[in-house]
GROMACS .gro file of C-alpha atoms in nm:
model
  365
    1MET     CA    1   0.278   9.369  14.675
    2ARG     CA    2   0.322   8.995  14.739
    3GLU     CA    3   0.634   8.837  14.878
    4PHE     CA    4   0.731   8.476  14.804
    5ARG     CA    5   0.986   8.285  15.006
    6PRO     CA    6   1.155   7.964  14.883
    7TYR     CA    7   0.895   7.693  14.839
    8SER     CA    8   0.914   7.319  14.774
    9LYS     CA    9   0.655   7.058  14.680
   10ARG     CA   10   0.756   6.699  14.749
   11VAL     CA   11   0.652   6.395  14.550
   12ASN     CA   12   0.690   6.055  14.718
   13PRO     CA   13   0.949   6.180  14.972
   14ILE     CA   14   1.091   5.846  15.085
   15HIS     CA   15   1.375   5.806  15.334
   16ILE     CA   16   1.678   5.628  15.190
   17ASN     CA   17   1.907   5.440  15.428
   18ILE     CA   18   2.275   5.534  15.426
   19ARG     CA   19   2.377   5.187  15.304
   20ASP     CA   20   2.143   5.219  15.004
   21ARG     CA   21   2.254   5.566  14.898
   22LYS     CA   22   2.547   5.442  14.690
   23GLU     CA   23   2.293   5.307  14.440
   24ILE     CA   24   2.114   5.641  14.414
   25LYS     CA   25   2.193   5.922  14.172
   26THR     CA   26   2.044   6.271  14.190
   27GLY     CA   27   1.897   6.447  13.891
   28VAL     CA   28   1.796   6.807  13.834
   29ARG     CA   29   1.580   6.958  13.560
   30LEU     CA   30   1.656   7.320  13.474
   31SER     CA   31   1.544   7.581  13.224
   32ILE     CA   32   1.850   7.717  13.041
   33PRO     CA   33   1.780   8.077  12.930
   34TYR     CA   34   1.883   8.017  12.567
   35MET     CA   35   1.868   7.746  12.303
   36LEU     CA   36   2.129   7.473  12.280
   37LEU     CA   37   2.173   7.335  11.930
   38LEU     CA   38   2.142   6.968  12.027
   39LYS     CA   39   1.899   6.684  11.964
   40ILE     CA   40   1.631   6.641  12.227
   41GLY     CA   41   1.697   6.334  12.440
   42GLU     CA   42   2.056   6.275  12.325
   43THR     CA   43   2.265   6.188  12.634
   44TYR     CA   44   2.620   6.308  12.696
   45LYS     CA   45   2.838   6.130  12.952
   46ILE     CA   46   3.062   6.365  13.154
   47ARG     CA   47   3.360   6.289  13.378
   48LEU     CA   48   3.507   6.589  13.560
   49PRO     CA   49   3.889   6.602  13.594
   50LYS     CA   50   3.872   6.618  13.974
   51ASN     CA   51   3.699   6.277  13.996
   52LYS     CA   52   3.711   6.067  13.681
   53VAL     CA   53   3.541   5.772  13.848
   54LYS     CA   54   3.207   5.950  13.870
   55GLU     CA   55   3.010   5.960  13.545
   56HIS     CA   56   2.744   6.230  13.513
   57GLU     CA   57   2.489   6.275  13.234
   58PHE     CA   58   2.351   6.573  13.046
   59ARG     CA   59   2.068   6.597  12.795
   60VAL     CA   60   1.829   6.851  12.643
   61ILE     CA   61   1.473   6.737  12.716
   62ASN     CA   62   1.263   7.017  12.565
   63ARG     CA   63   1.271   7.337  12.362
   64VAL     CA   64   1.043   7.633  12.414
   65HIS     CA   65   1.034   7.855  12.104
   66TYR     CA   66   0.915   8.213  12.113
   67ASP     CA   67   0.715   8.307  11.809
   68GLY     CA   68   0.487   8.574  11.670
   69GLN     CA   69   0.525   8.947  11.632
   70ASN     CA   70   0.781   8.988  11.913
   71LEU     CA   71   1.036   8.789  11.714
   72VAL     CA   72   0.966   8.990  11.401
   73ASN     CA   73   1.024   9.312  11.597
   74TRP     CA   74   1.343   9.180  11.759
   75PHE     CA   75   1.505   9.096  11.424
   76GLY     CA   76   1.398   9.428  11.270
   77LEU     CA   77   1.169   9.265  11.016
   78ASP     CA   78   0.865   9.475  11.109
   79LEU     CA   79   0.869   9.654  10.772
   80PRO     CA   80   0.594   9.614  10.511
   81GLU     CA   81   0.834   9.477  10.249
   82LEU     CA   82   1.005   9.234  10.493
   83ASN     CA   83   0.738   9.132  10.742
   84PRO     CA   84   0.725   8.748  10.726
   85ASP     CA   85   0.431   8.523  10.801
   86VAL     CA   86   0.463   8.464  11.176
   87ASN     CA   87   0.190   8.204  11.213
   88ASN     CA   88   0.325   7.869  11.338
   89THR     CA   89   0.688   7.976  11.300
   90SER     CA   90   0.989   8.005  11.524
   91ALA     CA   91   1.324   8.170  11.462
   92TYR     CA   92   1.678   8.039  11.430
   93ASN     CA   93   1.972   8.276  11.464
   94GLN     CA   94   2.283   8.134  11.297
   95ILE     CA   95   2.538   8.298  11.524
   96GLY     CA   96   2.361   8.202  11.845
   97ASP     CA   97   2.133   8.380  12.085
   98ARG     CA   98   2.296   8.440  12.421
   99PHE     CA   99   2.004   8.646  12.549
  100GLY     CA  100   1.743   8.381  12.476
  101MET     CA  101   1.537   8.607  12.252
  102THR     CA  102   1.434   8.319  12.024
  103GLY     CA  103   1.352   8.080  12.307
  104TYR     CA  104   1.502   7.859  12.575
  105CYS     CA  105   1.551   7.491  12.647
  106GLU     CA  106   1.497   7.256  12.937
  107VAL     CA  107   1.778   7.023  13.034
  108GLU     CA  108   1.836   6.732  13.267
  109ILE     CA  109   2.159   6.675  13.458
  110ILE     CA  110   2.215   6.345  13.638
  111ILE     CA  111   2.481   6.372  13.908
  112ASP     CA  112   2.655   6.052  14.011
  113ARG     CA  113   2.603   6.096  14.385
  114PHE     CA  114   2.328   6.111  14.645
  115TYR     CA  115   2.196   6.444  14.775
  116GLU     CA  116   1.950   6.476  15.058
  117LEU     CA  117   1.630   6.621  14.912
  118PHE     CA  118   1.396   6.584  15.208
  119SER     CA  119   1.443   6.725  15.555
  120GLU     CA  120   1.223   6.875  15.822
  121ALA     CA  121   1.477   7.153  15.882
  122GLU     CA  122   1.376   7.411  15.621
  123ASP     CA  123   1.697   7.617  15.629
  124ASP     CA  124   1.914   7.307  15.595
  125ILE     CA  125   1.722   7.165  15.302
  126PHE     CA  126   1.731   7.489  15.101
  127LYS     CA  127   2.107   7.506  15.162
  128MET     CA  128   2.128   7.154  15.021
  129TYR     CA  129   1.923   7.258  14.717
  130TYR     CA  130   2.168   7.543  14.661
  131LYS     CA  131   2.461   7.299  14.691
  132LEU     CA  132   2.292   7.072  14.437
  133LEU     CA  133   2.259   7.365  14.197
  134GLU     CA  134   2.625   7.458  14.248
  135ASP     CA  135   2.737   7.111  14.148
  136ALA     CA  136   2.490   7.098  13.858
  137CYS     CA  137   2.628   7.431  13.732
  138GLU     CA  138   2.984   7.300  13.760
  139ILE     CA  139   2.893   7.005  13.537
  140TYR     CA  140   2.696   7.224  13.297
  141ASN     CA  141   2.975   7.484  13.265
  142TYR     CA  142   3.230   7.207  13.201
  143PHE     CA  143   3.000   7.076  12.929
  144LEU     CA  144   2.942   7.426  12.787
  145ASP     CA  145   3.312   7.496  12.728
  146ARG     CA  146   3.342   7.184  12.514
  147TYR     CA  147   3.005   7.238  12.346
  148SER     CA  148   3.100   7.596  12.253
  149ALA     CA  149   3.434   7.483  12.110
  150VAL     CA  150   3.286   7.207  11.892
  151VAL     CA  151   2.943   7.342  11.796
  152ARG     CA  152   3.078   7.698  11.758
  153HIS     CA  153   2.788   7.835  11.956
  154ARG     CA  154   3.025   8.051  12.158
  155GLN     CA  155   2.816   8.349  12.262
  156VAL     CA  156   2.616   8.167  12.528
  157SER     CA  157   2.710   8.225  12.891
  158LYS     CA  158   2.797   7.997  13.178
  159LEU     CA  159   2.549   7.976  13.462
  160THR     CA  160   2.550   8.007  13.842
  161PRO     CA  161   2.294   7.899  14.105
  162LEU     CA  162   2.162   8.255  14.109
  163ASP     CA  163   2.031   8.207  13.754
  164PHE     CA  164   1.763   7.963  13.871
  165GLN     CA  165   1.450   8.039  14.071
  166LYS     CA  166   1.277   7.709  13.995
  167PHE     CA  167   1.389   7.354  13.925
  168THR     CA  168   1.296   6.993  13.985
  169ALA     CA  169   1.531   6.757  14.169
  170PHE     CA  170   1.485   6.383  14.192
  171HIS     CA  171   1.641   6.060  14.311
  172ILE     CA  172   1.698   5.794  14.049
  173LYS     CA  173   1.773   5.424  14.095
  174ASN     CA  174   1.826   5.181  13.808
  175ASN     CA  175   1.712   5.456  13.566
  176GLU     CA  176   1.381   5.495  13.752
  177VAL     CA  177   1.277   5.810  13.939
  178VAL     CA  178   1.187   5.710  14.295
  179SER     CA  179   1.115   6.053  14.449
  180SER     CA  180   1.128   6.419  14.354
  181VAL     CA  181   1.084   6.776  14.474
  182HIS     CA  182   0.974   7.089  14.286
  183VAL     CA  183   1.140   7.409  14.409
  184ALA     CA  184   1.011   7.761  14.339
  185ALA     CA  185   1.124   8.115  14.427
  186LEU     CA  186   1.457   7.977  14.554
  187HIS     CA  187   1.615   8.320  14.588
  188HIS     CA  188   1.303   8.499  14.714
  189VAL     CA  189   1.083   8.710  14.489
  190VAL     CA  190   0.851   9.008  14.535
  191PHE     CA  191   0.561   9.078  14.300
  192ILE     CA  192   0.471   9.447  14.270
  193GLU     CA  193   0.143   9.589  14.145
  194LYS     CA  194   0.179   9.748  13.800
  195LYS     CA  195   0.043  10.074  13.933
  196ASP     CA  196   0.341  10.093  14.171
  197GLY     CA  197   0.588  10.086  13.883
  198VAL     CA  198   0.937   9.942  13.924
  199ILE     CA  199   1.196   9.985  14.196
  200ILE     CA  200   1.432  10.266  14.095
  201PRO     CA  201   1.737  10.415  14.269
  202GLN     CA  202   1.707  10.718  14.492
  203SER     CA  203   1.818  11.058  14.361
  204SER     CA  204   2.164  11.036  14.522
  205VAL     CA  205   2.234  10.729  14.307
  206THR     CA  206   2.126  10.885  13.978
  207GLU     CA  207   2.316  11.205  14.062
  208ARG     CA  208   2.627  10.997  14.125
  209LEU     CA  209   2.577  10.824  13.790
  210GLN     CA  210   2.553  11.161  13.614
  211GLU     CA  211   2.872  11.272  13.789
  212LEU     CA  212   3.068  10.965  13.681
  213LEU     CA  213   2.949  10.988  13.321
  214GLN     CA  214   3.083  11.345  13.303
  215SER     CA  215   3.411  11.266  13.482
  216GLU     CA  216   3.736  11.346  13.299
  217CYS     CA  217   3.954  11.141  13.537
  218ASP     CA  218   4.129  10.872  13.328
  219GLU     CA  219   4.249  10.684  13.637
  220GLY     CA  220   3.885  10.640  13.741
  221ASN     CA  221   3.841  10.399  13.451
  222ILE     CA  222   4.062  10.146  13.630
  223ALA     CA  223   3.762  10.053  13.846
  224THR     CA  224   3.588   9.913  13.536
  225PHE     CA  225   3.806   9.605  13.592
  226GLY     CA  226   3.634   9.568  13.929
  227VAL     CA  227   3.291   9.608  13.771
  228SER     CA  228   3.384   9.352  13.506
  229ALA     CA  229   3.505   9.114  13.778
  230VAL     CA  230   3.160   9.122  13.939
  231ARG     CA  231   2.999   9.068  13.598
  232GLN     CA  232   3.223   8.766  13.538
  233LEU     CA  233   3.123   8.631  13.879
  234PHE     CA  234   2.752   8.648  13.791
  235THR     CA  235   2.811   8.477  13.456
  236GLY     CA  236   2.995   8.183  13.613
  237ASN     CA  237   3.344   8.283  13.495
  238TYR     CA  238   3.490   8.267  13.844
  239LEU     CA  239   3.860   8.256  13.759
  240THR     CA  240   3.828   8.533  13.501
  241GLY     CA  241   3.659   8.743  13.769
  242ILE     CA  242   3.954   8.688  14.003
  243VAL     CA  243   4.202   8.783  13.728
  244GLU     CA  244   4.014   9.103  13.640
  245SER     CA  245   3.992   9.209  14.005
  246ILE     CA  246   4.368   9.152  14.051
  247THR     CA  247   4.436   9.355  13.735
  248GLN     CA  248   4.254   9.644  13.901
  249LEU     CA  249   4.449   9.586  14.223
  250GLU     CA  250   4.786   9.600  14.044
  251ALA     CA  251   4.694   9.925  13.872
  252TYR     CA  252   4.591  10.097  14.197
  253LEU     CA  253   4.900   9.969  14.378
  254HIS     CA  254   5.118  10.106  14.100
  255LEU     CA  255   4.949  10.448  14.127
  256SER     CA  256   4.980  10.447  14.506
  257TYR     CA  257   5.355  10.385  14.495
  258LYS     CA  258   5.405  10.633  14.213
  259LYS     CA  259   5.225  10.904  14.410
  260ALA     CA  260   5.430  10.832  14.725
  261PHE     CA  261   5.767  10.827  14.545
  262LEU     CA  262   5.696  11.142  14.343
  263GLU     CA  263   5.600  11.323  14.665
  264ARG     CA  264   5.942  11.229  14.800
  265GLY     CA  265   6.110  11.403  14.509
  266ILE     CA  266   6.217  11.097  14.309
  267ASP     CA  267   6.241  11.154  13.934
  268GLU     CA  268   5.943  11.014  13.742
  269LYS     CA  269   6.159  10.803  13.508
  270GLN     CA  270   6.340  10.653  13.806
  271VAL     CA  271   6.004  10.580  13.969
  272GLU     CA  272   5.876  10.397  13.660
  273THR     CA  273   6.198  10.195  13.633
  274LEU     CA  274   6.179  10.103  14.001
  275LEU     CA  275   5.813  10.005  13.987
  276ASP     CA  276   5.866   9.791  13.677
  277SER     CA  277   6.087   9.568  13.893
  278PHE     CA  278   5.816   9.522  14.161
  279THR     CA  279   5.617   9.202  14.175
  280LEU     CA  280   5.259   9.206  14.297
  281ARG     CA  281   5.372   9.039  14.618
  282LYS     CA  282   5.632   9.310  14.675
  283PHE     CA  283   5.370   9.580  14.614
  284LEU     CA  284   5.150   9.431  14.886
  285ASP     CA  285   5.429   9.357  15.136
  286SER     CA  286   5.586   9.703  15.107
  287LEU     CA  287   5.276   9.914  15.170
  288PRO     CA  288   5.399  10.022  15.520
  289LEU     CA  289   5.690  10.196  15.343
  290ILE     CA  290   5.470  10.440  15.152
  291MET     CA  291   5.203  10.509  15.415
  292ASN     CA  292   5.226  10.660  15.758
  293ARG     CA  293   5.143  10.439  16.052
  294ASN     CA  294   4.783  10.555  16.090
  295GLU     CA  295   4.710  10.519  15.718
  296PHE     CA  296   4.838  10.163  15.709
  297LEU     CA  297   4.662  10.067  16.033
  298ARG     CA  298   4.334  10.199  15.897
  299LEU     CA  299   4.387  10.012  15.569
  300SER     CA  300   4.465   9.690  15.758
  301GLU     CA  301   4.166   9.721  15.989
  302GLN     CA  302   3.918   9.793  15.710
  303ASN     CA  303   4.039   9.517  15.476
  304ASP     CA  304   4.105   9.143  15.499
  305LEU     CA  305   4.459   9.135  15.360
  306SER     CA  306   4.485   8.757  15.407
  307LEU     CA  307   4.184   8.709  15.180
  308ILE     CA  308   4.342   8.936  14.919
  309ASN     CA  309   4.667   8.738  14.937
  310GLN     CA  310   4.471   8.415  14.885
  311ALA     CA  311   4.312   8.564  14.574
  312VAL     CA  312   4.655   8.666  14.444
  313ASN     CA  313   4.779   8.307  14.490
  314ILE     CA  314   4.476   8.171  14.302
  315ARG     CA  315   4.532   8.418  14.020
  316ASN     CA  316   4.904   8.335  13.993
  317LYS     CA  317   4.840   7.961  13.974
  318TYR     CA  318   4.574   8.013  13.709
  319VAL     CA  319   4.773   8.259  13.497
  320HIS     CA  320   5.106   8.075  13.516
  321LEU     CA  321   4.989   7.712  13.529
  322GLY     CA  322   4.659   7.741  13.342
  323ARG     CA  323   4.478   7.535  13.605
  324ASN     CA  324   4.208   7.587  13.865
  325ILE     CA  325   4.427   7.455  14.144
  326ASP     CA  326   4.196   7.572  14.420
  327GLU     CA  327   3.880   7.428  14.260
  328LEU     CA  328   3.687   7.754  14.265
  329LYS     CA  329   3.325   7.658  14.203
  330LYS     CA  330   3.127   7.831  14.477
  331PHE     CA  331   2.966   8.165  14.400
  332GLU     CA  332   2.993   8.295  14.758
  333GLN     CA  333   3.358   8.193  14.782
  334VAL     CA  334   3.457   8.392  14.473
  335GLU     CA  335   3.227   8.679  14.571
  336LYS     CA  336   3.422   8.721  14.897
  337TYR     CA  337   3.750   8.746  14.709
  338ILE     CA  338   3.621   8.996  14.453
  339ASN     CA  339   3.442   9.211  14.711
  340ALA     CA  340   3.752   9.217  14.931
  341ILE     CA  341   3.969   9.332  14.640
  342ASN     CA  342   3.715   9.591  14.521
  343ASN     CA  343   3.686   9.740  14.872
  344PHE     CA  344   4.066   9.745  14.906
  345CYS     CA  345   4.094   9.923  14.571
  346VAL     CA  346   3.846  10.188  14.685
  347ASP     CA  347   4.074  10.259  14.983
  348LEU     CA  348   4.383  10.269  14.760
  349SER     CA  349   4.213  10.508  14.520
  350ASN     CA  350   4.121  10.734  14.812
  351PHE     CA  351   4.489  10.727  14.916
  352CYS     CA  352   4.575  10.842  14.562
  353GLY     CA  353   4.302  11.106  14.553
  354ILE     CA  354   4.115  10.925  14.273
  355ASP     CA  355   3.737  10.906  14.252
  356ASN     CA  356   3.644  10.536  14.240
  357MET     CA  357   3.308  10.447  14.081
  358LEU     CA  358   3.276  10.151  14.321
  359ASP     CA  359   3.286  10.373  14.629
  360LYS     CA  360   2.945  10.295  14.783
  361SER     CA  361   2.972  10.581  15.031
  362LYS     CA  362   2.921  10.830  14.746
  363SER     CA  363   2.589  10.692  14.627
  364GLY     CA  364   2.427  10.518  14.923
  365TRP     CA  365   2.280  10.244  14.703
   0.00000   0.00000   0.00000
């Protein structure tokens, strides 16, 4: 087993005075895990809504096509009567290839601002590289929405900094590269000997999986919104992730109140009519009315309710105004919101007596 920590190789690492930095732009070269249907070298100018003065650039600089027998197998053409000549060929899939099975492309993003690329403080510089990737992904994802709408290549996914282990960053002045850095294993990687196999979950995890797959509890399916929220997070759809997590939250709150009111002898039709009049804010604010003091104290101590309320505000602004008012663009920022809501929903489901698939205590993984 070999372990690799983040590594960087610097090329001409010159110090740039603060007064000269306004003339410097920062570029980054990335490998996008699928093909973009664009001409190599064609430049697209991008101005983000939050700062229309800054003009960024995007271009595809290379394509890497997969060819040979693997492609034939992937498309199901490995039959005697269909098997094509695979020598010196590549594949094109008309409806797009979001998994990058036919190949990938290399792109270049020029950001209209200076980023520090060279520092003696290793932790600080890798944080800056991550920040650079965050901003590059914001520009790329803005581009991708418009590309997907016009080119109709809509299956491809947005990207986050966690999608990149290697990249090249560089300073550019008057269209000339003046210094650069090559980064590898940004998120840490471990190479395992083939004889050791792959890392697999312990038996408690696989037993839990078997249990959930055989479960007949319909309410347990609500947690799939929480799972989907995490999936949206990792595919760069930050606001969609927030919305899906809040959808899960509303459902568990509704069940919690219904359980409490039915236990108090209120007719089920009356309960449904009453709950239909509740807003999400009222559901959250009225929790002390349906729980005893110890239950609510435990819920408050184990969960960051202020963080959940912030997420609700973000969701409301997005759903009702159609805008990213809070400029959500940081992976860790959105991850905190989604994790907070998912953990809160686990506690609510326990209050309702519902088995929640996101309950980590039941698998230990």
